[in-house]
Short mmCIF file of C-alpha atoms in Angstrom, two decimals:
data_model
loop_
_atom_site.label_atom_id
_atom_site.label_comp_id
_atom_site.label_asym_id
_atom_site.label_seq_id
_atom_site.Cartn_x
_atom_site.Cartn_y
_atom_site.Cartn_z
CA MET A 1 0.00 0.00 0.00
CA TYR A 2 2.83 2.37 0.91
CA SER A 3 4.59 1.75 -2.41
CA LYS A 4 1.40 2.49 -4.35
CA LEU A 5 0.85 5.70 -2.42
CA ALA A 6 4.47 6.72 -2.97
CA SER A 7 4.11 5.96 -6.68
CA PHE A 8 0.98 8.09 -6.91
CA LEU A 9 2.56 10.97 -5.05
CA SER A 10 5.64 10.75 -7.25
CA ALA A 11 3.57 10.81 -10.44
CA SER A 12 1.43 13.64 -9.13
CA ASN A 13 4.50 15.56 -8.06
CA THR A 14 6.12 15.09 -11.50
CA GLN A 15 2.99 16.37 -13.26
CA TYR A 16 2.89 19.39 -10.99
CA TRP A 17 6.52 20.28 -11.63
CA MET A 18 6.22 19.74 -15.39
CA LYS A 19 3.15 21.99 -15.54
CA THR A 20 4.78 24.66 -13.37
CA LEU A 21 8.08 24.60 -15.24
CA SER A 22 6.50 24.66 -18.70
CA LYS A 23 4.36 27.65 -17.75
CA PHE A 24 7.32 29.44 -16.19
CA LEU A 25 9.71 28.68 -19.06
CA SER A 26 7.34 29.88 -21.75
CA VAL A 27 7.32 33.36 -20.22
CA GLN A 28 10.91 33.23 -19.03
CA LEU A 29 12.16 32.55 -22.55
CA PHE A 30 10.57 35.83 -23.59
CA VAL A 31 12.09 37.61 -20.57
CA GLN A 32 15.54 36.32 -21.45
CA ALA A 33 14.98 37.31 -25.08
CA LEU A 34 14.27 40.88 -23.96
CA SER A 35 17.40 40.91 -21.80
CA PHE A 36 19.50 39.36 -24.54
CA GLY A 37 18.12 41.83 -27.08
CA SER A 38 19.08 44.77 -24.88
CA GLY A 39 22.55 43.37 -24.33
CA ILE A 40 23.22 42.68 -28.00
CA LEU A 41 21.88 46.10 -29.01
CA ILE A 42 24.39 47.71 -26.66
CA ILE A 43 27.29 45.47 -27.76
CA ARG A 44 26.67 46.02 -31.47
CA THR A 45 26.11 49.77 -31.14
CA LEU A 46 28.76 50.94 -28.68
CA SER A 47 32.40 51.35 -29.53
CA LYS A 48 34.77 49.09 -27.63
CA GLU A 49 35.79 52.05 -25.48
CA GLU A 50 32.18 52.89 -24.50
CA TYR A 51 31.35 49.24 -23.93
CA ALA A 52 34.38 48.97 -21.63
CA TYR A 53 32.91 51.78 -19.48
CA PHE A 54 29.56 50.02 -19.45
CA ALA A 55 31.15 46.68 -18.46
CA ILE A 56 33.19 48.26 -15.64
CA ALA A 57 30.16 50.09 -14.22
CA ASN A 58 28.02 46.93 -14.23
CA SER A 59 30.86 44.90 -12.74
CA LEU A 60 31.39 47.20 -9.76
CA GLN A 61 27.64 47.61 -9.23
CA ALA A 62 27.37 43.83 -8.91
CA THR A 63 30.20 43.94 -6.37
CA MET A 64 28.34 46.53 -4.25
CA ASN A 65 25.11 44.52 -4.43
CA ILE A 66 26.82 41.33 -3.26
CA LEU A 67 28.52 43.12 -0.37
CA ALA A 68 25.22 44.75 0.62
CA ASP A 69 23.67 41.29 0.90
CA SER A 70 26.46 39.35 2.66
CA GLY A 71 24.21 36.50 3.79
CA ILE A 72 20.93 38.40 4.25
CA GLY A 73 19.31 36.66 1.29
CA ILE A 74 20.36 33.30 2.70
CA ALA A 75 18.86 34.18 6.07
CA LEU A 76 15.61 35.28 4.44
CA ASP A 77 15.19 31.91 2.74
CA ALA A 78 16.19 29.93 5.82
CA ILE A 79 14.03 31.88 8.32
CA GLY A 80 11.31 32.82 5.86
CA GLY A 81 10.63 29.18 5.08
CA LYS A 82 9.33 28.89 8.66
CA VAL A 83 7.34 32.15 9.06
CA TRP A 84 6.12 33.01 5.53
CA GLN A 85 2.52 32.09 6.39
CA ASP A 86 2.37 34.54 9.33
CA HIS A 87 1.51 38.00 7.97
CA TYR A 88 2.95 39.91 10.93
CA ARG A 89 6.05 37.75 11.56
CA PHE A 90 6.94 37.71 7.87
CA GLY A 91 6.66 41.50 7.87
CA GLN A 92 9.01 41.70 10.83
CA LEU A 93 11.53 39.51 9.05
CA ILE A 94 11.38 41.52 5.83
CA ASN A 95 11.70 44.87 7.60
CA THR A 96 14.59 43.57 9.69
CA ALA A 97 16.39 42.33 6.57
CA MET A 98 15.78 45.67 4.82
CA TYR A 99 17.18 47.57 7.81
CA LEU A 100 20.38 45.51 7.87
CA ARG A 101 20.81 45.54 4.09
CA GLN A 102 20.69 49.32 3.95
CA HIS A 103 23.42 49.58 6.58
CA LEU A 104 25.65 47.14 4.72
CA ALA A 105 24.98 49.02 1.47
CA VAL A 106 26.36 52.24 2.94
CA ILE A 107 29.62 50.47 3.78
CA ALA A 108 29.76 48.84 0.33
CA VAL A 109 29.23 52.17 -1.43
CA ILE A 110 31.92 53.91 0.64
CA VAL A 111 34.44 51.15 -0.13
CA VAL A 112 33.68 50.39 -3.80
CA THR A 113 32.74 53.79 -5.29
CA PRO A 114 36.32 55.17 -5.23
CA ILE A 115 37.51 51.98 -6.95
CA LEU A 116 34.80 52.40 -9.60
CA PHE A 117 35.88 56.01 -10.15
CA LEU A 118 39.53 55.04 -10.58
CA MET A 119 38.78 52.15 -12.94
CA LEU A 120 36.53 54.24 -15.19
CA HIS A 121 39.03 57.11 -15.26
CA HIS A 122 41.90 54.69 -15.93
CA ALA A 123 39.93 53.25 -18.87
CA GLY A 124 39.70 56.74 -20.41
CA ALA A 125 36.41 58.22 -19.16
CA SER A 126 36.47 61.93 -18.31
CA VAL A 127 35.81 63.01 -14.72
CA SER A 128 32.35 64.40 -15.52
CA TYR A 129 31.36 61.31 -17.52
CA THR A 130 32.64 59.07 -14.71
CA VAL A 131 30.52 60.93 -12.14
CA ILE A 132 27.40 60.59 -14.34
CA LEU A 133 27.93 56.83 -14.69
CA ILE A 134 28.45 56.43 -10.94
CA ILE A 135 25.22 58.34 -10.18
CA GLY A 136 23.28 55.95 -12.43
CA VAL A 137 24.91 52.94 -10.78
CA LEU A 138 24.11 54.13 -7.24
CA ILE A 139 20.47 54.96 -7.99
CA GLU A 140 19.93 51.49 -9.44
CA LEU A 141 21.76 49.93 -6.51
CA TYR A 142 19.18 51.46 -4.15
CA CYS A 143 16.42 49.81 -6.19
CA TYR A 144 18.27 46.49 -6.03
CA LEU A 145 18.45 46.75 -2.24
CA GLN A 146 14.66 46.87 -2.02
CA MET A 147 13.99 44.31 -4.72
CA GLY A 148 16.53 41.89 -3.28
CA VAL A 149 14.56 41.72 -0.03
CA LEU A 150 10.97 42.16 -1.23
CA SER A 151 11.27 39.63 -4.06
CA SER A 152 11.67 36.91 -1.41
CA VAL A 153 8.02 37.55 -0.48
CA LEU A 154 6.92 36.57 -3.99
CA ARG A 155 9.26 33.58 -4.07
CA LEU A 156 8.31 32.08 -0.73
CA LYS A 157 4.62 32.60 -1.42
CA THR A 158 5.16 31.01 -4.87
CA GLN A 159 3.64 33.99 -6.70
CA ILE A 160 5.26 32.94 -9.96
CA THR A 161 2.98 34.99 -12.21
CA ARG A 162 3.95 38.20 -10.44
CA ILE A 163 7.64 37.26 -10.56
CA GLN A 164 7.34 36.84 -14.31
CA LYS A 165 5.38 40.05 -14.80
CA LEU A 166 8.02 41.97 -12.87
CA ALA A 167 10.79 40.55 -15.05
CA LEU A 168 8.81 41.32 -18.22
CA ILE A 169 8.22 44.91 -17.13
CA GLY A 170 11.91 45.44 -16.39
CA GLY A 171 13.16 43.80 -19.58
CA GLY A 172 10.56 45.50 -21.76
CA CYS A 173 11.15 48.94 -20.25
CA ARG A 174 14.92 48.66 -20.73
CA LEU A 175 14.63 47.54 -24.36
CA VAL A 176 12.09 50.26 -25.23
CA ILE A 177 14.36 53.00 -23.84
CA LEU A 178 17.44 51.66 -25.62
CA THR A 179 15.56 51.33 -28.89
CA ALA A 180 14.05 54.83 -28.63
CA LEU A 181 17.50 56.35 -27.98
CA PHE A 182 19.33 54.07 -30.41
CA LYS A 183 20.95 56.93 -32.36
CA PHE A 184 22.38 58.48 -29.20
CA LEU A 185 23.38 55.26 -27.44
CA ASN A 186 26.45 55.35 -25.20
CA ALA A 187 27.49 53.84 -21.86
CA GLY A 188 25.60 56.51 -19.90
CA ILE A 189 22.31 55.89 -21.69
CA GLY A 190 22.83 52.14 -21.28
CA ILE A 191 23.30 52.55 -17.52
CA PHE A 192 20.34 54.92 -17.05
CA ALA A 193 18.03 52.76 -19.19
CA SER A 194 18.64 49.94 -16.74
CA THR A 195 18.22 52.33 -13.80
CA ILE A 196 14.83 53.59 -15.00
CA ALA A 197 13.67 50.01 -15.56
CA SER A 198 14.74 49.06 -12.02
CA ILE A 199 12.94 52.08 -10.52
CA THR A 200 9.76 50.98 -12.30
CA GLN A 201 10.13 47.42 -11.02
CA SER A 202 10.78 48.62 -7.47
CA ILE A 203 7.63 50.77 -7.40
CA ILE A 204 5.47 47.91 -8.66
CA LEU A 205 7.03 45.36 -6.30
CA ASN A 206 6.41 47.60 -3.29
CA ALA A 207 2.75 47.87 -4.28
CA TRP A 208 2.38 44.11 -4.71
CA VAL A 209 3.87 43.01 -1.38
CA LYS A 210 2.06 45.48 0.88
CA ASP A 211 -0.92 43.12 1.21
CA SER A 212 1.25 40.03 1.75
CA ILE A 213 3.23 41.29 4.75
CA ASP A 214 2.85 43.85 7.50
CA ARG A 215 5.09 46.67 6.23
CA LYS A 216 4.71 48.54 9.53
CA ALA A 217 5.90 45.62 11.64
CA PRO A 218 8.90 46.63 13.79
CA VAL A 219 12.39 45.21 13.50
CA ASN A 220 12.45 41.86 15.30
CA GLN A 221 15.48 41.55 17.56
CA GLU A 222 15.48 37.77 17.40
CA ASP A 223 15.43 37.87 13.58
CA ARG A 224 18.12 40.53 13.69
CA GLY A 225 20.34 38.28 15.80
CA GLU A 226 19.76 35.29 13.51
CA ILE A 227 20.48 37.31 10.37
CA ILE A 228 23.65 38.76 11.91
CA LYS A 229 24.81 35.20 12.62
CA PHE A 230 24.36 34.38 8.94
CA ILE A 231 26.21 37.58 8.00
CA GLY A 232 29.06 36.68 10.35
CA LYS A 233 29.45 33.29 8.70
CA GLN A 234 28.90 34.52 5.15
CA ILE A 235 30.66 37.88 4.96
CA PRO A 236 34.13 36.44 4.16
CA ASN A 237 32.51 34.38 1.39
CA SER A 238 30.59 37.45 0.17
CA VAL A 239 33.72 39.57 0.04
CA LEU A 240 35.56 36.83 -1.83
CA TYR A 241 32.62 36.22 -4.17
CA ALA A 242 32.21 39.96 -4.80
CA VAL A 243 35.84 40.14 -5.86
CA GLU A 244 35.92 36.75 -7.54
CA GLY A 245 32.80 37.32 -9.62
CA GLN A 246 34.27 40.47 -11.15
CA LEU A 247 37.94 39.46 -10.95
CA GLY A 248 38.20 38.96 -14.70
CA ILE A 249 37.26 42.58 -15.39
CA TRP A 250 39.57 43.79 -12.62
CA LEU A 251 42.58 41.78 -13.78
CA ILE A 252 42.12 42.61 -17.45
CA SER A 253 41.78 46.29 -16.46
CA ILE A 254 45.13 46.16 -14.66
CA PHE A 255 47.14 43.87 -16.95
CA GLY A 256 45.29 44.26 -20.25
CA ASN A 257 43.76 47.23 -22.06
CA THR A 258 40.41 48.86 -22.82
CA GLU A 259 39.86 46.60 -25.85
CA ASN A 260 40.34 43.49 -23.67
CA ILE A 261 37.77 44.81 -21.18
CA ALA A 262 35.20 45.26 -23.94
CA GLU A 263 35.91 41.79 -25.37
CA LEU A 264 35.55 40.13 -21.98
CA GLY A 265 32.31 42.00 -21.29
CA ALA A 266 30.90 41.09 -24.69
CA LEU A 267 31.81 37.41 -24.43
CA THR A 268 30.17 37.08 -21.03
CA ARG A 269 26.89 38.16 -22.66
CA LEU A 270 26.85 34.71 -24.26
CA GLY A 271 26.11 33.36 -20.79
CA VAL A 272 22.53 34.62 -21.06
CA ILE A 273 21.34 31.04 -21.55
CA PHE A 274 22.43 30.34 -17.97
CA GLY A 275 20.17 33.18 -16.87
CA LEU A 276 17.16 31.16 -17.98
CA ILE A 277 18.19 28.14 -15.96
CA SER A 278 19.15 30.27 -12.96
CA SER A 279 15.75 31.96 -12.97
CA VAL A 280 14.04 28.57 -12.82
CA LEU A 281 16.27 27.59 -9.93
CA ASN A 282 15.83 30.84 -7.99
CA GLU A 283 12.12 31.38 -8.47
CA ILE A 284 10.69 27.84 -8.51
CA ILE A 285 13.07 25.16 -7.25
CA LEU A 286 14.86 26.89 -4.35
CA PRO A 287 11.74 28.07 -2.48
CA SER A 288 10.38 24.51 -2.60
CA PHE A 289 13.80 23.15 -1.63
CA SER A 290 14.04 25.46 1.41
CA ARG A 291 10.57 24.43 2.60
CA CYS A 292 11.30 20.69 2.34
CA GLN A 293 12.21 19.12 5.70
CA VAL A 294 12.35 15.41 4.70
CA ALA A 295 15.94 14.23 4.18
CA LYS A 296 15.19 11.52 1.63
CA ILE A 297 13.11 13.77 -0.63
CA LEU A 298 15.60 16.61 -0.26
CA PHE A 299 18.55 14.42 -1.26
CA LYS A 300 16.65 13.13 -4.29
CA ARG A 301 15.85 16.66 -5.46
CA TYR A 302 19.44 17.76 -4.86
CA MET A 303 20.82 15.01 -7.11
CA GLN A 304 18.15 15.50 -9.78
CA VAL A 305 18.85 19.22 -10.09
CA LEU A 306 22.62 18.71 -10.30
CA GLY A 307 22.24 15.86 -12.79
CA LEU A 308 20.02 17.82 -15.15
CA TYR A 309 22.26 20.86 -14.92
CA CYS A 310 25.38 18.78 -15.72
CA LEU A 311 23.66 17.26 -18.77
CA PHE A 312 22.59 20.67 -20.05
CA SER A 313 26.08 22.07 -19.47
CA PHE A 314 27.70 19.21 -21.40
CA LEU A 315 25.49 19.97 -24.40
CA LEU A 316 26.52 23.63 -24.31
CA ILE A 317 30.21 22.68 -24.32
CA ILE A 318 29.66 20.48 -27.38
CA LEU A 319 27.91 23.34 -29.20
CA ALA A 320 30.69 25.79 -28.31
CA PHE A 321 33.31 23.35 -29.62
CA PHE A 322 31.67 22.76 -33.00
CA PHE A 323 29.98 26.14 -33.63
CA PRO A 324 32.11 28.99 -32.21
CA SER A 325 31.65 31.27 -35.26
CA GLN A 326 27.87 31.09 -35.04
CA SER A 327 28.01 32.16 -31.39
CA LEU A 328 30.24 35.13 -32.17
CA TRP A 329 28.06 36.30 -35.07
CA ILE A 330 25.53 37.46 -32.48
CA LEU A 331 28.07 39.87 -30.98
CA GLY A 332 28.99 41.55 -34.26
CA GLU A 333 32.14 42.07 -36.32
CA ASN A 334 34.13 43.69 -33.51
CA TYR A 335 34.29 40.34 -31.72
CA SER A 336 34.33 37.81 -34.61
CA HIS A 337 38.02 36.96 -34.09
CA LEU A 338 37.50 35.42 -30.62
CA LYS A 339 36.82 31.83 -31.76
CA GLU A 340 39.46 30.20 -29.55
CA GLU A 341 38.18 32.00 -26.46
CA VAL A 342 34.56 30.84 -26.79
CA LEU A 343 35.15 27.24 -25.68
CA LEU A 344 37.11 28.23 -22.57
CA LEU A 345 34.47 30.84 -21.80
CA VAL A 346 31.67 28.25 -21.89
CA ILE A 347 33.66 25.77 -19.77
CA SER A 348 34.28 28.57 -17.26
CA PHE A 349 30.56 29.40 -17.19
CA VAL A 350 29.61 25.74 -16.82
CA VAL A 351 31.92 25.17 -13.85
CA GLN A 352 30.79 28.33 -12.09
CA TYR A 353 27.09 27.72 -12.63
CA ILE A 354 27.12 24.06 -11.59
CA LEU A 355 28.90 25.03 -8.39
CA GLY A 356 26.54 27.99 -8.05
CA VAL A 357 23.53 25.68 -8.25
CA ALA A 358 24.92 23.42 -5.52
CA TRP A 359 25.87 26.42 -3.39
CA LEU A 360 22.40 27.99 -3.66
CA MET A 361 20.76 24.72 -2.65
CA ASN A 362 23.12 24.50 0.33
CA VAL A 363 22.46 28.03 1.56
CA SER A 364 18.69 27.75 1.04
CA LYS A 365 18.85 25.23 3.92
CA GLY A 366 21.28 27.36 5.92
CA TRP A 367 24.21 24.98 5.27
CA ILE A 368 27.22 27.28 5.37
CA LEU A 369 30.88 26.63 6.09
CA SER A 370 32.41 29.52 7.99
CA GLY A 371 34.18 31.77 5.52
CA TRP A 372 36.98 32.26 8.01
CA ILE A 373 38.02 28.66 7.27
CA ALA A 374 37.40 28.37 3.53
CA VAL A 375 38.34 31.84 2.26
CA PRO A 376 42.09 31.72 3.14
CA ILE A 377 42.41 28.47 1.14
CA GLU A 378 40.71 30.04 -1.88
CA ILE A 379 42.85 33.18 -1.66
CA ILE A 380 46.06 31.14 -1.51
CA THR A 381 44.88 29.16 -4.56
CA LYS A 382 44.33 32.37 -6.53
CA ILE A 383 47.71 33.80 -5.55
CA VAL A 384 49.48 30.61 -6.68
CA LEU A 385 47.57 30.61 -9.98
CA LEU A 386 48.47 34.26 -10.63
CA LEU A 387 52.14 33.29 -10.44
CA PHE A 388 51.79 30.77 -13.28
CA ILE A 389 48.98 32.07 -15.53
CA ASP A 390 49.14 35.04 -17.88
CA VAL A 391 46.00 37.02 -16.97
CA SER A 392 46.63 39.76 -19.52
CA SER A 393 44.84 37.61 -22.14
CA LEU A 394 41.24 36.38 -22.28
CA ASN A 395 42.30 32.73 -22.43
CA GLY A 396 44.40 33.28 -19.32
CA ILE A 397 41.46 34.87 -17.49
CA PHE A 398 39.13 31.98 -18.34
CA LEU A 399 41.72 29.34 -17.37
CA PHE A 400 42.33 31.20 -14.10
CA ASN A 401 38.57 31.20 -13.38
CA ILE A 402 38.25 27.47 -14.05
CA LEU A 403 41.18 26.38 -11.87
CA SER A 404 40.23 28.80 -9.08
CA ASN A 405 37.06 26.79 -8.50
CA ILE A 406 38.85 23.60 -7.35
CA PRO A 407 38.76 24.49 -3.61
CA VAL A 408 35.24 25.94 -4.07
CA CYS A 409 34.04 22.58 -5.38
CA ALA A 410 35.53 20.75 -2.40
CA LYS A 411 33.95 23.22 0.05
CA ILE A 412 30.45 23.09 -1.46
CA PHE A 413 30.12 19.31 -1.50
CA TYR A 414 31.76 18.97 1.92
CA VAL A 415 29.05 21.30 3.30
CA ALA A 416 26.29 19.39 1.48
CA TYR A 417 27.46 16.07 2.90
CA PHE A 418 27.36 17.30 6.49
CA GLY A 419 24.09 19.11 5.86
CA PHE A 420 22.37 15.89 4.87
CA LYS A 421 24.13 14.03 7.67
CA LYS A 422 22.70 16.47 10.16
CA MET A 423 19.19 15.78 8.79
CA ASN A 424 19.77 12.08 9.51
CA PHE A 425 21.75 10.82 6.56
CA SER A 426 20.89 7.20 7.39
CA GLN A 427 17.40 7.79 6.04
CA LEU A 428 18.81 8.37 2.57
CA THR A 429 20.04 4.82 2.06
#
């Protein structure tokens, strides 16, 4: 009887996920098409010098956003999975997370903005142009601070339709602005088009969540303490990830030239396909994963997600090996000579995203290895690699990225093993 019931539940569960994923993917493909269209329009229109400014600004903005989070998003998923049904308690959690994120953002802005200024100026941007770009970056960062917290309300309440609408609004708004100003397009317009789109999304998101949580609920001291614990564990990882994620741009800025920066930024646009898969993971799979408390089911889902992602990644590597020219055609003539770099780029993306998937599943359950243990090992690895790899070339940057992930891989699966063991690993066999 038990086996029949399990079979029924499994079949029913499969049908549910297939229906949910197919509905989500049909819209998400359009969202990614909008994003990809905006990116390609900018790449094909801007000179390499202007695109280098655009790439640097986006790179450092991502760094600030990561530092402003520093484990808060992880805490939201871990704690929110327990209180999301309580209107008042969920409001307390959200407001507490917002309060802490804003304080971390101030520190991130103070630290990173001077670096952004120096990098843009070093790349050839005038002082006035640099200031304009930084203003656009900081305004959008403020929107990201709100959206990063409030979007967890939609995720944990599985409001997939609203998540998709929000993405469509942002992508559509950005593309419309870029298209309307096509003849005047430069790095500044590219930055502010994204900023205006993010402001629009932020306003709409605030309106949507006000009925789902108590926005006037006070900061909860217990939540504050729990989130700070997550920050304490995660902040070394966040600092490393903030640097690591943009290290290619930083290294090529120091050891290469403006043309190399533009080429690296353009090639990374080919990773848009991973954005589709990441959106499925972030908006559908992870909320369900964080709510699951049964070790056997959790382990099964963990292996299924990794297995499917590895299969998909293998197919992408094959395509990059046999059809590099077709991939580069999308970017335009300025980048058609980068055939050798495409394969290493895709392998680098594949490694990072597979590990990213595993890491996100780990942290959605609150499984974190203290950064004070893991980070020194990763830093030493990078220093050793810098002694032997020429990072003034794109191939060197991609090879450096791939090899840098060896200790990351060991850390992620070590944490997963002990996470499942803590849930009673014996149940899995």
